[in-house]
Amino acid sequence: MKRILTIQDISCFGKCSLTVALPILSAMGIETVILPTAVLSTHTLFSGFTCKDLSDQLQAITHHWQQEGITFDAIYTGYLGTEEEIDTVIDIIARFRNEKTLVFVDPAMGDNGKLYPAFNEAYAKKNASLCAIADIADPNLTEASYLTGKPYQETWSEKEIKDMLLALADIGTKTPILTGVSLSDGKTGAMGYDAATRTFFSYQNDRIPAAYHGTGDIFSSVLAGAFVLGMDRVAAMKIAADYTAQTIAETLKNPENPWYGVDFESVIPSLVAAVQANQV
Ligand code: PXL
């Protein structure tokens, strides 16, 4: 069985970061080791959330794993609370990485042109240094703008998306994958760039006109899992984008309409079926 280490916070309530990554990756048949960076009462889009930083535990936990000889096929990072924490994570990656380890970075720090409340530009710059060592990084267009210093726009042409991917590759990411990319009216999906072969690749599905929190974490978890399972990149983007769309469609049916996170749980069976159909 493949084994992945995922490093991100636990937002106890709110369906994001570890509370979606762990169930999704487990459902995909991947042994999922977690390194919680902080425990929050809710994610940071609620007001008045509590936060217990666990930064001082990260080195002790990972040194114990090294003593035990524990290794990982992949390391997947998500929301990280502070610049210092990013430095610690870069060190942990260096200690566990070998030539076969897949390093997947979701530089989760903003959306809709803005950084999340806890972050500033210095944090975004530091996040670029983590993306620099990634095999794959999957920012949305807001995050990509902050990572590259290119201005954010409401709409993007295909040429502008490609330029953004080239700018992300210039930072050092081997295969940047931009999320929330619309290549034609009524469609949305992702576009990536393989710096080694200088090729672009993309996947689009129908856009559902609704936005919910946590969908970026769901997309990243499935995408990271699909790459770990050895799927080719378009198949990986398809399984991640289709599942994310299903979670949104499911949530729209829910009369309680929970803004804080999507009903990803009820469509896990279709994710499992898609993984089985893509068995490599
Ligand atoms: O969904 C990304 C995320 C993860 N963790 C925390 C967050 C957010 C986004 O706001 O606040 C704590």
PDB file of N, CA and C and ligand atoms in Angstrom, residues 8-9 11 16-17 40 42-45 79 108 116-117 213-214 217, ligand 1:
ATOM      1  N   GLN A   8      -0.751  19.520   7.617  1.00  0.00           N
ATOM      2  CA  GLN A   8      -1.649  20.676   7.624  1.00  0.00           C
ATOM      3  C   GLN A   8      -2.343  20.764   8.972  1.00  0.00           C
ATOM      4  N   ASP A   9      -3.178  21.774   9.164  1.00  0.00           N
ATOM      5  CA  ASP A   9      -3.843  21.953  10.464  1.00  0.00           C
ATOM      6  C   ASP A   9      -5.050  21.023  10.600  1.00  0.00           C
ATOM      7  N   SER A  11      -8.745  21.787  11.575  1.00  0.00           N
ATOM      8  CA  SER A  11      -9.821  22.699  11.954  1.00  0.00           C
ATOM      9  C   SER A  11     -10.950  21.774  12.404  1.00  0.00           C
ATOM     10  N   CYS A  16     -12.278  21.068   6.307  1.00  0.00           N
ATOM     11  CA  CYS A  16     -11.171  21.474   5.448  1.00  0.00           C
ATOM     12  C   CYS A  16      -9.898  20.839   5.995  1.00  0.00           C
ATOM     13  N   SER A  17      -8.796  21.111   5.348  1.00  0.00           N
ATOM     14  CA  SER A  17      -7.470  20.602   5.734  1.00  0.00           C
ATOM     15  C   SER A  17      -7.540  19.126   6.177  1.00  0.00           C
ATOM     16  N   LEU A  40      -7.405  24.085  15.506  1.00  0.00           N
ATOM     17  CA  LEU A  40      -8.280  25.268  15.560  1.00  0.00           C
ATOM     18  C   LEU A  40      -9.707  24.812  15.861  1.00  0.00           C
ATOM     19  N   THR A  42     -12.348  26.075  14.587  1.00  0.00           N
ATOM     20  CA  THR A  42     -12.989  26.100  13.254  1.00  0.00           C
ATOM     21  C   THR A  42     -11.936  26.617  12.282  1.00  0.00           C
ATOM     22  N   HIS A  43     -12.233  26.624  10.975  1.00  0.00           N
ATOM     23  CA  HIS A  43     -11.298  27.298  10.073  1.00  0.00           C
ATOM     24  C   HIS A  43     -11.408  28.812  10.273  1.00  0.00           C
ATOM     25  N   THR A  44     -10.486  29.531   9.621  1.00  0.00           N
ATOM     26  CA  THR A  44     -10.326  30.947   9.975  1.00  0.00           C
ATOM     27  C   THR A  44     -11.347  31.869   9.309  1.00  0.00           C
ATOM     28  N   LEU A  45     -12.308  31.301   8.583  1.00  0.00           N
ATOM     29  CA  LEU A  45     -13.364  32.155   8.038  1.00  0.00           C
ATOM     30  C   LEU A  45     -14.520  32.326   9.023  1.00  0.00           C
ATOM     31  N   TYR A  79      -2.527  23.904   4.182  1.00  0.00           N
ATOM     32  CA  TYR A  79      -2.515  25.162   4.959  1.00  0.00           C
ATOM     33  C   TYR A  79      -1.474  25.086   6.071  1.00  0.00           C
ATOM     34  N   ALA A 108      -2.157  26.662   0.216  1.00  0.00           N
ATOM     35  CA  ALA A 108      -3.485  27.177   0.594  1.00  0.00           C
ATOM     36  C   ALA A 108      -3.328  28.464   1.387  1.00  0.00           C
ATOM     37  N   TYR A 116      -6.228  34.714   2.926  1.00  0.00           N
ATOM     38  CA  TYR A 116      -7.047  34.409   4.108  1.00  0.00           C
ATOM     39  C   TYR A 116      -6.635  35.350   5.247  1.00  0.00           C
ATOM     40  N   PRO A 117      -7.542  35.540   6.240  1.00  0.00           N
ATOM     41  CA  PRO A 117      -7.299  36.559   7.270  1.00  0.00           C
ATOM     42  C   PRO A 117      -5.949  36.427   7.993  1.00  0.00           C
ATOM     43  N   HIS A 213     -16.560  26.873   0.703  1.00  0.00           N
ATOM     44  CA  HIS A 213     -15.255  26.765   1.329  1.00  0.00           C
ATOM     45  C   HIS A 213     -14.815  25.298   1.388  1.00  0.00           C
ATOM     46  N   GLY A 214     -13.524  25.056   1.300  1.00  0.00           N
ATOM     47  CA  GLY A 214     -12.976  23.707   1.488  1.00  0.00           C
ATOM     48  C   GLY A 214     -12.847  22.900   0.214  1.00  0.00           C
ATOM     49  N   ASP A 217      -9.254  22.168  -0.827  1.00  0.00           N
ATOM     50  CA  ASP A 217      -8.598  21.094  -0.066  1.00  0.00           C
ATOM     51  C   ASP A 217      -9.057  19.721  -0.564  1.00  0.00           C
TER      52      ASP A 217
HETATM   53  O1  PXL B   1      -9.273  25.467   3.360  1.00  0.00           O
HETATM   54  C1  PXL B   1      -8.050  25.981   3.687  1.00  0.00           C
HETATM   55  C2  PXL B   1      -7.915  26.249   5.164  1.00  0.00           C
HETATM   56  C3  PXL B   1      -7.311  25.321   5.959  1.00  0.00           C
HETATM   57  N1  PXL B   1      -7.143  25.508   7.290  1.00  0.00           N
HETATM   58  C4  PXL B   1      -7.582  26.634   7.876  1.00  0.00           C
HETATM   59  C5  PXL B   1      -8.220  27.610   7.129  1.00  0.00           C
HETATM   60  C6  PXL B   1      -8.388  27.416   5.741  1.00  0.00           C
HETATM   61  C7  PXL B   1      -9.026  28.449   4.944  1.00  0.00           C
HETATM   62  O2  PXL B   1      -9.539  29.429   5.413  1.00  0.00           O
HETATM   63  O3  PXL B   1      -8.665  28.711   7.731  1.00  0.00           O
HETATM   64  C8  PXL B   1      -7.361  26.834   9.335  1.00  0.00           C
END
